[in-house]
Coordinates of C-alpha atoms and ligand atoms in Angstrom, one line a residue:
M13 CA 15.2 -15.3 9.1
N14 CA 17.8 -13.9 11.5
D15 CA 18.8 -10.3 11.9
F16 CA 21.7 -9.2 9.8
V17 CA 23.9 -6.3 8.7
F18 CA 24.7 -6.3 5.0
S19 CA 27.4 -4.0 3.5
V20 CA 29.3 -4.3 0.3
P21 CA 31.1 -1.0 -0.3
T22 CA 33.0 -2.3 -3.4
T23 CA 32.2 -0.4 -6.5
I24 CA 31.9 -2.8 -9.5
Y25 CA 32.9 -1.7 -13.0
F26 CA 31.4 -4.5 -15.1
G27 CA 31.8 -5.1 -18.8
K28 CA 34.0 -4.8 -21.8
G29 CA 36.9 -2.4 -21.8
Q30 CA 36.4 -1.3 -18.2
V31 CA 40.2 -1.4 -17.7
E32 CA 40.3 1.9 -19.5
K33 CA 39.0 3.4 -16.2
L34 CA 41.7 1.8 -14.0
G35 CA 44.2 4.6 -13.8
G36 CA 41.5 7.1 -12.7
I37 CA 40.2 4.7 -10.1
V38 CA 43.6 3.9 -8.6
Q39 CA 44.6 7.6 -8.6
Q40 CA 41.8 8.4 -6.2
Y41 CA 43.6 6.4 -3.5
G42 CA 47.1 7.5 -4.0
S43 CA 50.1 8.0 -6.3
R44 CA 52.3 5.0 -5.3
A45 CA 50.8 1.6 -6.1
L46 CA 51.9 -2.0 -5.4
L47 CA 50.8 -4.1 -8.3
V48 CA 50.2 -7.7 -7.2
Y49 CA 49.9 -10.5 -9.8
G50 CA 50.5 -14.2 -10.4
G51 CA 52.7 -16.4 -12.5
G52 CA 52.5 -14.5 -15.8
S53 CA 49.0 -15.1 -17.4
I54 CA 48.5 -11.3 -17.4
K55 CA 51.6 -10.8 -19.4
R56 CA 50.7 -13.4 -21.9
S57 CA 47.2 -11.9 -22.4
G58 CA 48.5 -8.3 -22.8
L59 CA 46.6 -7.1 -19.7
Y60 CA 49.8 -6.2 -17.9
D61 CA 50.8 -3.7 -20.5
K62 CA 47.3 -2.1 -20.4
V63 CA 47.4 -1.8 -16.6
L64 CA 50.9 -0.2 -16.7
G65 CA 49.8 2.1 -19.4
Q66 CA 46.8 3.2 -17.3
L67 CA 48.8 3.8 -14.2
K68 CA 51.5 5.8 -16.1
K69 CA 48.9 7.9 -17.8
N70 CA 47.5 8.9 -14.4
F71 CA 50.9 9.5 -12.8
V72 CA 50.8 6.5 -10.5
S73 CA 54.2 5.0 -9.8
V74 CA 54.4 1.2 -9.5
T75 CA 56.2 -1.3 -7.4
E76 CA 55.6 -5.0 -8.4
L77 CA 54.9 -8.1 -6.4
A78 CA 55.0 -10.7 -9.1
G79 CA 54.7 -14.5 -9.0
V80 CA 52.0 -14.9 -6.4
E81 CA 51.3 -18.7 -6.5
P82 CA 47.9 -20.4 -6.6
N83 CA 47.1 -21.1 -2.9
P84 CA 49.1 -18.0 -2.0
K85 CA 51.9 -18.5 0.6
I86 CA 52.6 -16.3 3.6
A87 CA 56.1 -15.7 2.2
S88 CA 54.6 -13.7 -0.7
V89 CA 52.6 -11.7 1.7
R90 CA 55.7 -10.9 3.8
E91 CA 57.5 -9.8 0.7
G92 CA 54.6 -7.6 -0.3
V93 CA 54.5 -5.9 3.1
R94 CA 58.2 -5.3 2.8
L95 CA 57.8 -3.7 -0.6
C96 CA 54.9 -1.5 0.7
R97 CA 57.1 -0.1 3.5
E98 CA 60.2 0.3 1.4
N99 CA 58.3 2.2 -1.3
K100 CA 55.8 4.1 0.9
V101 CA 53.0 2.5 -1.1
D102 CA 49.5 4.1 -0.6
V103 CA 47.3 1.8 -2.7
V104 CA 47.4 -1.9 -3.5
L105 CA 46.2 -3.1 -6.9
A106 CA 45.6 -6.9 -7.5
V107 CA 45.3 -8.1 -11.1
G108 CA 44.4 -11.8 -11.3
G109 CA 42.4 -14.5 -9.7
G110 CA 41.5 -15.2 -6.1
S111 CA 45.1 -16.0 -5.2
S112 CA 46.5 -12.6 -6.2
I113 CA 43.6 -10.8 -4.6
D114 CA 43.8 -12.7 -1.3
C115 CA 47.5 -12.1 -1.1
A116 CA 47.0 -8.4 -1.9
K117 CA 44.4 -8.2 0.9
V118 CA 46.7 -9.5 3.6
V119 CA 49.6 -7.4 2.2
A120 CA 47.3 -4.3 2.4
A121 CA 46.5 -5.1 6.1
G122 CA 50.1 -6.2 6.9
A123 CA 51.4 -2.8 5.7
C124 CA 49.3 -1.2 8.5
Y125 CA 50.3 -3.8 11.2
D126 CA 53.5 -3.8 13.3
G127 CA 54.0 -7.6 13.7
D128 CA 54.2 -10.6 11.4
P129 CA 51.3 -10.7 8.8
W130 CA 50.7 -14.4 9.7
D131 CA 49.2 -13.0 12.9
L132 CA 46.5 -11.5 10.8
V133 CA 45.6 -14.9 9.4
T134 CA 45.5 -16.7 12.7
E135 CA 43.8 -13.9 14.5
P136 CA 41.5 -12.0 12.2
A137 CA 40.5 -9.6 15.0
R138 CA 43.9 -8.0 14.5
I139 CA 42.9 -6.7 11.1
Q140 CA 41.9 -3.2 12.0
K141 CA 43.2 -1.2 9.1
A142 CA 44.4 -1.8 5.6
L143 CA 45.7 0.2 2.6
P144 CA 43.0 0.7 0.0
L145 CA 42.7 -2.2 -2.4
V146 CA 41.6 -2.1 -6.1
T147 CA 41.2 -5.4 -8.1
V148 CA 41.1 -6.4 -11.7
L149 CA 39.5 -9.9 -11.8
T150 CA 40.8 -12.4 -14.4
M151 CA 38.9 -15.5 -13.4
A152 CA 35.5 -16.3 -12.0
A153 CA 35.7 -18.4 -8.8
T154 CA 36.4 -17.2 -5.4
G155 CA 34.3 -14.0 -5.1
S156 CA 37.3 -12.3 -3.4
E157 CA 36.8 -9.3 -5.6
M158 CA 33.7 -8.4 -3.6
N159 CA 34.2 -9.8 -0.1
H160 CA 36.2 -9.4 3.1
N161 CA 37.9 -12.8 3.1
A162 CA 41.4 -14.0 2.2
V163 CA 42.9 -17.5 2.4
I164 CA 46.6 -17.9 3.0
T165 CA 48.8 -21.0 3.2
N166 CA 51.7 -21.6 5.5
P167 CA 53.6 -24.6 4.0
E168 CA 55.8 -25.0 7.1
T169 CA 52.9 -25.7 9.4
H170 CA 50.6 -27.3 6.7
E171 CA 48.0 -24.7 7.5
K172 CA 45.7 -23.1 4.9
L173 CA 43.5 -20.6 6.8
G174 CA 40.8 -18.1 6.0
T175 CA 40.9 -14.7 7.6
A176 CA 38.5 -11.8 7.3
G177 CA 38.0 -8.2 8.1
Q178 CA 35.9 -5.3 7.0
A179 CA 39.1 -3.4 6.0
L180 CA 39.9 -6.1 3.4
K181 CA 36.9 -5.3 1.2
P182 CA 38.2 -3.9 -2.1
R183 CA 37.3 -0.3 -2.8
A184 CA 36.7 -1.0 -6.4
S185 CA 36.8 -4.1 -8.7
I186 CA 36.9 -4.3 -12.5
L187 CA 35.0 -7.2 -13.8
D188 CA 35.5 -7.6 -17.6
P189 CA 34.3 -11.0 -18.7
E190 CA 36.6 -10.8 -21.8
L191 CA 39.6 -11.0 -19.4
T192 CA 38.4 -14.5 -18.6
F193 CA 38.4 -15.8 -22.2
T194 CA 42.0 -17.1 -21.7
V195 CA 41.3 -19.1 -18.5
P196 CA 42.3 -22.7 -19.1
K197 CA 39.6 -25.4 -19.2
R198 CA 40.6 -27.0 -16.0
Q199 CA 40.5 -23.6 -14.1
T200 CA 37.2 -22.7 -15.7
A201 CA 35.8 -26.0 -14.4
A202 CA 37.3 -25.6 -11.0
G203 CA 36.1 -22.0 -10.7
T204 CA 32.6 -23.1 -11.5
A205 CA 32.7 -25.8 -8.9
D206 CA 34.0 -23.2 -6.4
I207 CA 31.1 -20.8 -7.1
M208 CA 28.7 -23.7 -6.7
S209 CA 30.3 -24.8 -3.4
H210 CA 30.1 -21.3 -2.0
T211 CA 26.4 -21.4 -2.9
F212 CA 25.9 -24.8 -1.3
E213 CA 27.6 -23.7 1.9
N214 CA 25.0 -20.9 2.3
Y215 CA 22.0 -22.8 0.8
F216 CA 22.3 -25.8 3.2
T217 CA 21.4 -24.0 6.4
G218 CA 19.2 -25.0 9.3
V219 CA 17.9 -21.4 9.6
K220 CA 14.2 -21.3 8.5
G221 CA 12.4 -18.6 6.7
A222 CA 15.1 -17.2 4.4
F223 CA 13.0 -18.0 1.3
L224 CA 14.5 -15.2 -0.8
Q225 CA 18.1 -16.1 0.0
A226 CA 17.3 -19.7 -1.1
R227 CA 15.9 -18.6 -4.4
F228 CA 18.9 -16.4 -5.0
A229 CA 21.1 -19.4 -4.3
E230 CA 19.2 -21.6 -6.7
G231 CA 19.5 -18.9 -9.4
I232 CA 23.3 -18.9 -9.0
L233 CA 23.4 -22.8 -9.1
R234 CA 21.3 -22.8 -12.2
T235 CA 23.6 -20.2 -13.8
C236 CA 26.6 -22.3 -13.1
I237 CA 24.9 -25.4 -14.5
Q238 CA 24.0 -23.6 -17.7
Y239 CA 27.1 -21.5 -18.3
G240 CA 30.0 -23.6 -16.8
P241 CA 29.8 -26.2 -19.6
A242 CA 29.1 -23.4 -22.2
A243 CA 32.3 -21.6 -21.2
L244 CA 34.2 -24.9 -21.5
K245 CA 32.9 -25.5 -24.9
R246 CA 33.5 -22.0 -26.2
P247 CA 36.0 -20.1 -24.0
D248 CA 35.1 -16.8 -25.7
D249 CA 31.3 -17.1 -25.1
Y250 CA 30.8 -13.6 -23.6
E251 CA 27.4 -14.4 -22.2
A252 CA 28.7 -17.5 -20.4
R253 CA 31.7 -15.7 -19.0
A254 CA 29.7 -12.7 -17.9
N255 CA 27.1 -14.8 -16.1
L256 CA 29.8 -16.9 -14.3
M257 CA 31.7 -13.8 -13.3
W258 CA 28.6 -12.1 -11.7
A259 CA 27.6 -15.4 -10.1
S260 CA 31.1 -15.7 -8.5
S261 CA 30.8 -12.3 -6.8
H262 CA 27.3 -12.9 -5.4
A263 CA 27.8 -16.4 -4.2
I264 CA 30.1 -15.2 -1.4
N265 CA 29.6 -11.5 -0.8
G266 CA 27.1 -12.0 2.0
L267 CA 23.9 -11.8 -0.1
L268 CA 23.1 -15.5 0.3
S269 CA 24.2 -15.9 3.9
C270 CA 22.6 -12.9 5.5
G271 CA 19.9 -13.9 7.8
A272 CA 20.6 -17.6 7.3
E273 CA 24.3 -17.8 8.3
V274 CA 25.7 -21.2 9.1
A275 CA 29.3 -22.5 9.6
W276 CA 30.7 -24.0 6.3
S277 CA 31.1 -27.7 5.8
V278 CA 33.1 -28.7 2.7
H279 CA 35.5 -25.7 2.6
P280 CA 37.3 -26.5 5.9
M281 CA 37.7 -30.1 4.6
E282 CA 39.0 -28.9 1.2
H283 CA 41.4 -26.4 2.7
E284 CA 43.2 -29.3 4.4
L285 CA 43.7 -31.0 1.0
S286 CA 45.3 -27.9 -0.5
A287 CA 47.3 -27.2 2.6
F288 CA 48.9 -30.7 2.5
Y289 CA 48.9 -31.4 -1.3
D290 CA 48.7 -27.9 -2.9
I291 CA 45.8 -29.0 -5.1
T292 CA 43.5 -26.7 -7.0
H293 CA 40.8 -25.5 -4.5
G294 CA 37.8 -26.1 -6.8
V295 CA 39.0 -29.6 -7.8
G296 CA 39.1 -30.6 -4.1
L297 CA 35.6 -29.2 -3.6
A298 CA 34.2 -31.1 -6.6
I299 CA 35.6 -34.4 -5.2
L300 CA 34.3 -33.9 -1.7
T301 CA 30.9 -32.2 -2.2
P302 CA 28.9 -35.2 -3.5
N303 CA 30.4 -37.4 -0.8
W304 CA 29.5 -34.8 1.9
M305 CA 26.0 -34.6 0.5
K306 CA 25.6 -38.4 0.7
Y307 CA 27.0 -38.5 4.2
V308 CA 24.7 -35.8 5.7
L309 CA 21.5 -37.0 3.9
S310 CA 19.1 -38.2 6.6
D311 CA 15.5 -37.9 7.8
S312 CA 16.2 -34.4 9.1
T313 CA 18.0 -33.1 5.9
V314 CA 16.0 -34.9 3.2
G315 CA 13.6 -32.0 2.8
K316 CA 16.3 -29.6 2.0
F317 CA 18.0 -31.9 -0.5
A318 CA 14.7 -32.6 -2.2
E319 CA 14.0 -28.9 -2.5
Y320 CA 17.4 -28.6 -4.1
G321 CA 16.6 -31.4 -6.5
V322 CA 13.3 -30.0 -7.6
N323 CA 14.3 -26.3 -7.8
V324 CA 17.8 -26.7 -9.3
W325 CA 17.7 -29.9 -11.2
G326 CA 14.0 -29.9 -12.2
I327 CA 13.4 -33.4 -10.6
D328 CA 9.7 -34.4 -10.3
A329 CA 8.3 -32.9 -7.1
N330 CA 5.7 -35.6 -6.8
Q331 CA 8.0 -38.6 -6.1
A332 CA 9.3 -39.6 -2.7
P333 CA 11.6 -36.9 -1.2
L334 CA 14.3 -39.4 -0.5
L335 CA 14.4 -40.5 -4.1
T336 CA 14.5 -36.9 -5.3
A337 CA 17.4 -36.1 -2.8
Q338 CA 19.4 -39.1 -4.0
Q339 CA 18.9 -38.2 -7.6
A340 CA 19.9 -34.6 -6.9
I341 CA 23.2 -35.8 -5.3
E342 CA 23.9 -38.1 -8.3
K343 CA 23.2 -35.2 -10.7
T344 CA 25.6 -33.0 -8.7
R345 CA 28.3 -35.7 -9.0
A346 CA 27.7 -36.2 -12.7
F347 CA 27.8 -32.5 -13.3
F348 CA 31.2 -32.2 -11.8
T349 CA 32.7 -35.2 -13.5
V350 CA 30.9 -35.4 -16.9
S351 CA 29.8 -31.9 -17.6
L352 CA 32.9 -30.1 -16.1
G353 CA 35.3 -33.0 -16.6
L354 CA 36.7 -32.7 -13.1
P355 CA 38.2 -35.7 -11.1
S356 CA 35.9 -37.6 -8.8
T357 CA 38.4 -39.2 -6.5
L358 CA 41.3 -38.1 -4.2
R359 CA 43.6 -40.7 -5.7
E360 CA 43.3 -39.0 -9.1
V361 CA 44.9 -35.9 -7.6
G362 CA 47.6 -37.9 -5.8
I363 CA 46.0 -38.1 -2.4
G364 CA 46.1 -41.4 -0.5
E365 CA 45.3 -42.6 3.0
E366 CA 48.6 -41.2 4.5
N367 CA 47.4 -37.9 6.0
L368 CA 43.6 -38.4 6.1
K369 CA 43.4 -38.7 9.9
V370 CA 45.4 -35.6 10.8
M371 CA 43.6 -33.6 8.1
A372 CA 40.3 -34.7 9.5
E373 CA 41.3 -33.6 12.9
H374 CA 42.4 -30.2 11.6
A375 CA 39.3 -29.7 9.5
A376 CA 37.0 -30.6 12.5
S377 CA 38.7 -27.9 14.6
H378 CA 37.4 -25.2 12.1
G379 CA 33.8 -24.8 13.2
L380 CA 32.3 -28.0 11.8
E381 CA 30.4 -28.6 15.0
H382 CA 28.2 -25.6 14.0
A383 CA 27.7 -26.7 10.4
F384 CA 24.4 -27.6 8.7
V385 CA 25.0 -31.1 10.0
P386 CA 27.6 -31.0 12.8
L387 CA 30.6 -33.1 12.0
R388 CA 33.4 -34.5 14.2
A389 CA 36.8 -35.7 13.1
D390 CA 35.6 -39.2 12.6
D391 CA 32.8 -38.0 10.4
V392 CA 35.2 -36.1 8.2
L393 CA 37.5 -39.1 8.0
K394 CA 34.6 -41.2 6.7
I395 CA 33.9 -38.5 4.0
Y396 CA 37.6 -38.4 3.1
R397 CA 37.7 -42.2 2.8
A398 CA 34.5 -42.3 0.7
S399 CA 36.3 -39.8 -1.6
L400 CA 39.4 -41.8 -2.1
Ligands
NZQ607 O1 49.1 -17.1 -11.8 P1 48.6 -16.8 -13.1 O2 49.7 -16.8 -14.1 O3 47.9 -15.5 -13.2 O4 47.7 -18.0 -13.6 C1 46.5 -18.3 -12.8 C2 46.7 -19.6 -12.0 O5 47.6 -20.4 -12.5 C3 45.4 -18.8 -13.8 N1 44.7 -17.7 -14.4 C4 43.9 -16.8 -13.7 N2 43.3 -15.9 -14.6 C5 43.7 -16.3 -15.8 C6 44.5 -17.4 -15.7 N3 45.1 -18.0 -16.8 C7 44.8 -17.5 -18.0 N4 44.0 -16.5 -18.2 C8 43.4 -15.9 -17.1 N5 42.5 -14.8 -17.3 O6 44.6 -19.6 -13.1 C9 45.3 -20.2 -12.1 C10 44.6 -20.2 -10.8 O7 44.5 -18.8 -10.3 P2 44.0 -18.6 -8.8 O8 44.0 -17.1 -8.6 O9 44.8 -19.5 -7.9 O10 42.5 -19.2 -8.8 P3 41.3 -18.8 -7.9 O11 40.7 -17.6 -8.4 O12 40.5 -20.1 -8.0 O13 41.8 -18.6 -6.4 C11 42.1 -19.7 -5.6 C12 42.5 -19.3 -4.2 O14 41.4 -18.5 -3.6 C13 41.1 -19.2 -2.3 C14 41.4 -20.6 -2.6 O15 41.5 -21.4 -1.4 C15 42.7 -20.5 -3.3 O16 43.8 -20.2 -2.4 N6 39.7 -18.8 -1.9 C16 39.4 -17.5 -1.6 C17 38.2 -17.2 -1.2 C18 37.9 -15.8 -0.8 N7 38.9 -14.9 -0.8 O17 36.8 -15.4 -0.5 C19 37.1 -18.1 -1.0 C20 37.3 -19.4 -1.7 O18 36.5 -20.4 -1.1 C21 38.7 -19.9 -1.7 O19 39.1 -20.6 -0.6
ZN608 ZN1 35.9 -21.7 -2.3

């Protein structure tokens, strides 16, 4: 296990009715808030009215950045920064999924930066300061509620890039599983695939000796396998929603990667799909992951895949490791397509051969040479083609 620093300063308010505490939490950071939210789900669910009621009760004035799109665009960030300046905002409040939270993060940093906020995405080191951020999470997926990452898209340049900075960590996040009862089936499935993918990205590491982190990861994977289908079957299954929500936060808050950190494999490949085709992130991950697994399975990785098969899928530990590894990959594929009902091919989401080469080159330039199995552009192209 390598040395590491682990710090998650986000206070989590978990459980039913925690929104009742929102006004008091936000008020600690200022009296002028920017409320950031998506395309209207929070209005339909009644959450918007509750949030405004809380802020009003605590004398917090509100400016709104509404309509943040899935795969948030840099134009929304620029508008948010403008609103912060114009209204002398002192705290940013994101209410929604990863897209609203990510947008709010870069708005919060952009409000403290003199240049164009896109600089903060292309050069994360420029993120030195940010306005305090509070979040109310409405879907379990990205873990943005408890981490220092944000992913922003620039449609003009076909770039979807992750940025990161300590200043982006939310000060507090409200996690009420009941707020996720209304998440549509497709998003519930995609969110579950995203949580699993974050876990895979950390679990498949070449660093030896991080036994505990691997067991944490297996626990998160088993949680998704048990509760993803349960939430699809019964959207108001509190136990399922609660376990998925807590899994989402821990899959990507540093707990799994500390001491075993490795460059990610499937996320850089997926970000190209959403940059070019604006598809749902978790759907792209579910299509690519089994094909990536199959591609990187070799004599040197078979042990790790067999460990995954035995500890996560309960496959017989006494059979040949290669067979266990292959069965584990097939179980992963079947879980995404049969249990979660997600697409298994790129063509199903409208992606053909046309941009694969350029996407493979972009993806390979995002650290894949340092991944669990180093990949070049031609490797990525093969994985894309196998996913068609
Ligand atoms: O926009 P609204 O109307 O709110 O609807 C959203 C949206 O259409 C809807 N939704 C969310 N909560 C709901 C709900 N509908 C009904 N009831 C609710 N309670 O779901 C749709 C998707 O929302 P979005 O926020 O886009 O989903 P998600 O949380 O999956 O976020 C995806 C974005 O996060 C990035 C992805 O790339 C993508 O841009 N990621 C961020 C990461 C991070 N910050 O650490 C890591 C991830 O790997 C990921 O890349
Ligand atoms: Zn993800």
